[in-house]
Coordinates of C-alpha atoms in Angstrom, one line a residue:
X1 CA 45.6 -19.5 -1.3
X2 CA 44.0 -19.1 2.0
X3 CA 43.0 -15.4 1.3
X4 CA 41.5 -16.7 -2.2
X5 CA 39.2 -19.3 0.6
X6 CA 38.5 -17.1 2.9
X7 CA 37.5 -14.2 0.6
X8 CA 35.6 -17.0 -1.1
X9 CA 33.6 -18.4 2.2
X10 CA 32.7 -14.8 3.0
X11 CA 31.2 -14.1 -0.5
X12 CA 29.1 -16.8 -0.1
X13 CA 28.1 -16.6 3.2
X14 CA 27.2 -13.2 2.3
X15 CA 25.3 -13.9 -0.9
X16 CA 23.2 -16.6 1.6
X17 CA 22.5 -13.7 3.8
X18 CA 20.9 -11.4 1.6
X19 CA 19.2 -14.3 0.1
X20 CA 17.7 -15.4 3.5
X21 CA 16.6 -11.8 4.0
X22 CA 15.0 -11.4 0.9
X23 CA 13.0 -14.7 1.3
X24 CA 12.3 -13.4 5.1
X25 CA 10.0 -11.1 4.2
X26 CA 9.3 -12.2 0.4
X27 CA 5.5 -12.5 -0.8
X28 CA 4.5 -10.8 2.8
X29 CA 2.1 -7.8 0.4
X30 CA 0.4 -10.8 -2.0
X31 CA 0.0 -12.8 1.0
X32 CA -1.5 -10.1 3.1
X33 CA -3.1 -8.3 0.5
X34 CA -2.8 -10.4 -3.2
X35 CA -6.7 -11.4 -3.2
X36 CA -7.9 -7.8 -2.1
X37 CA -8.9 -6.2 1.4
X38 CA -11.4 -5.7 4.3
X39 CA -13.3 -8.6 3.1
X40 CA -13.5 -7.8 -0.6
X41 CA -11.9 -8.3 -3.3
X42 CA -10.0 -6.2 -5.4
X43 CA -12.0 -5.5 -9.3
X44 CA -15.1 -5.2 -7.5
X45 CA -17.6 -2.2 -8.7
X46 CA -18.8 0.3 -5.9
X47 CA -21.8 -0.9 -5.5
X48 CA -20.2 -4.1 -3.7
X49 CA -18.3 -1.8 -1.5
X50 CA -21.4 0.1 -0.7
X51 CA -23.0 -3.0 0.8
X52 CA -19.9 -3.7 2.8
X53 CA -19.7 -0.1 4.0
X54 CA -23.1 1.8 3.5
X55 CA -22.5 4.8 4.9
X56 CA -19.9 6.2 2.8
X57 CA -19.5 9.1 0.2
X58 CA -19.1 8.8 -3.7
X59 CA -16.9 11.1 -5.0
X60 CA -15.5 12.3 -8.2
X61 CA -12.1 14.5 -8.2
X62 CA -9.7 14.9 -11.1
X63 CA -11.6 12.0 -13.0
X64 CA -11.2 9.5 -10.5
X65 CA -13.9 7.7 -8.6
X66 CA -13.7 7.5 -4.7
X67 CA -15.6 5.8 -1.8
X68 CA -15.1 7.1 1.7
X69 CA -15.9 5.7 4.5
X70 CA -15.3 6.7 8.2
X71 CA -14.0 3.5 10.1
X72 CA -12.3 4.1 13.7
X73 CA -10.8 0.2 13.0
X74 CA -7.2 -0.2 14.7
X75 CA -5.1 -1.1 11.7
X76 CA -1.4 -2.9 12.8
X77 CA -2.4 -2.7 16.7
X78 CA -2.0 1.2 15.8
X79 CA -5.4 2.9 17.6
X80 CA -7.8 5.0 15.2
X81 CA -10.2 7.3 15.3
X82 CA -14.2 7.0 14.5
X83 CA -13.6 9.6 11.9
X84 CA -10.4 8.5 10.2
X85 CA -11.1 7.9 6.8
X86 CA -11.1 4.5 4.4
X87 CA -10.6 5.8 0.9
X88 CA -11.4 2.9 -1.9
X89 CA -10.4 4.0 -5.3
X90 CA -11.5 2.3 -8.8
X91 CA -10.1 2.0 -12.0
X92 CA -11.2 3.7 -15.6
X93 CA -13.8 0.7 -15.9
X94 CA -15.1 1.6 -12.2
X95 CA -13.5 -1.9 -10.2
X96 CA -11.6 -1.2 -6.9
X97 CA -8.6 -1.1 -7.4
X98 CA -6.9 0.9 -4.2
X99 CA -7.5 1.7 -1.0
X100 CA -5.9 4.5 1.0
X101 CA -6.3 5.0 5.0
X102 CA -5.7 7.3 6.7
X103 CA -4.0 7.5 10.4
X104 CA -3.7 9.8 13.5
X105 CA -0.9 11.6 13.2
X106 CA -0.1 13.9 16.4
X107 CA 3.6 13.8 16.2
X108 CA 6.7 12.1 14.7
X109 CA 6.5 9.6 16.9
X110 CA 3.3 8.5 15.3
X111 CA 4.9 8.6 11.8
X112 CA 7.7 6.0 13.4
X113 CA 5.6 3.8 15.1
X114 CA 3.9 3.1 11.8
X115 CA 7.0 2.9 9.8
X116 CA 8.4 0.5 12.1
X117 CA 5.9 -1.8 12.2
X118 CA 5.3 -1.2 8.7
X119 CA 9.2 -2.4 7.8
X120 CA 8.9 -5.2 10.7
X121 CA 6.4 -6.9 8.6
X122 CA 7.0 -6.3 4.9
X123 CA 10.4 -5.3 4.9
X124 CA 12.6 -2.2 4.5
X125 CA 11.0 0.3 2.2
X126 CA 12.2 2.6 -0.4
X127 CA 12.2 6.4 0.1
X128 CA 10.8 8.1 -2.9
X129 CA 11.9 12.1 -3.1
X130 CA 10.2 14.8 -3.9
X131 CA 10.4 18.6 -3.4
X132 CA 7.3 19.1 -1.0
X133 CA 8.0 18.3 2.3
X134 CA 6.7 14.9 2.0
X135 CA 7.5 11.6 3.0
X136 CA 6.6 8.8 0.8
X137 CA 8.1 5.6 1.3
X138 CA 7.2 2.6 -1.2
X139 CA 7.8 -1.0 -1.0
X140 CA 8.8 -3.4 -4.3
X141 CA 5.5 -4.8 -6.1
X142 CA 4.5 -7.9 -5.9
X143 CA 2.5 -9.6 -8.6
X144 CA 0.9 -6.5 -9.1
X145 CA 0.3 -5.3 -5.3
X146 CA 2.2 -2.4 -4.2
X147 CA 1.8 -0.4 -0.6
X148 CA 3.1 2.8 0.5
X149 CA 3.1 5.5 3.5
X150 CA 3.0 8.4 2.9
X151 CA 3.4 11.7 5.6
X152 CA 1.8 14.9 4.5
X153 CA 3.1 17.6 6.4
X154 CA 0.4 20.2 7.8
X155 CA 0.6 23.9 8.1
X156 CA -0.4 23.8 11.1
X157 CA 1.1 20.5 13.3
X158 CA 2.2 17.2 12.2
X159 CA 0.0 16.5 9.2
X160 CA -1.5 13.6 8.0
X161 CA -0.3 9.6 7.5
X162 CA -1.8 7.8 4.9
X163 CA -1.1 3.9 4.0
X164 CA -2.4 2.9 0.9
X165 CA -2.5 -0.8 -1.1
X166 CA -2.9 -0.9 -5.0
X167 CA -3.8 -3.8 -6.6
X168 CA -2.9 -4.0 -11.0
X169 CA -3.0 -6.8 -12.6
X170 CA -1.4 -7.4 -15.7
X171 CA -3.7 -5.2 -18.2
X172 CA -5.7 -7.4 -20.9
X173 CA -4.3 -7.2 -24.6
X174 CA -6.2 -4.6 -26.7
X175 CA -5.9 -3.6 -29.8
X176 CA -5.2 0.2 -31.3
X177 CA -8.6 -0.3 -33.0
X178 CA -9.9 -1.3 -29.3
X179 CA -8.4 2.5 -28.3
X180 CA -9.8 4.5 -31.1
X181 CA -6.7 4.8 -33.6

């Protein structure tokens, strides 16, 4: 009888745990990121983002439409440089719908500072694999916001890092007449 209590107490002490921990950090991405980023908001067109940032490059590649920007902002107390890039990325009906940044990356220790502080505020992240050499961790959406880091080994050194905030909401109903069939 007292193993049945004990075992008992220590399922549900356990089951609180993981509950606690999961609330610790729950809602931290929408909170930090749900309504959009550096001052605008996310489904805006480029020409928004241009105001905000002026100097940057429009870019096409593989179909999708890009914004650079060269911003030396320190991001998580992590230093940058004046030419480390702010990539904002928009959707097929041209509204911002990503951003990716990109940090310094000199050595692993770089890679792990980030990570940490990455994990210390939104929680423990998921590796993703691949075949590459890369290093792509992901943490769980939230109402339709996703980060990630991402390292991108380099012939020659470390690479590059690159953090990078999606924003989907939930995709208006169409119709197959809507889509051409």
């Amino acid at each position: 009888m007292l193993d049945k209590f004990s075992t008992l107490i220590a399922v549900s002490v356990a089951t609180l745990m993981l509950l606690f921990s999961a609330n610790l950090y729950g809602d931290n991405i929408t909170e930090v990121f749900g309504e959009g980023i550096f001052e605008l908001t996310w489904g805006v067109k480029l020409s928004d983002v241009q105001v905000t940032f002026p100097n940057g490059k429009k870019k096409t590649k593989f179909g999708i439409l890009s914004y650079d920007v060269k911003d030396g902002r320190s991001l998580f107390g992590i230093e940058r440089k004046p030419k480390d890039k702010i990539s904002f990325i928009f959707n097929a009906e041209k509204k911002l719908f990503a951003v990716n940044i990109d940090f310094p990356a000199k050595s692993a220790s770089d890679f792990g500072t980030l990570m940490q502080k990455l994990e210390t505020t939104f929680g423990a992240a998921e590796s993703q694999p691949n075949s590459l050499g890369v290093t792509a961790l992901s943490w769980p959406e939230e109402d339709g916001t996703k980060i990630s880091f991402t390292h991108i080994p380099g012939v020659i050194g470390f690479g590059s890092l690159l953090f990078s905030v999606e924003h989907r909401p939930m995709p208006e109903k169409v119709t197959k007449e809507d889509l051409g069939f």
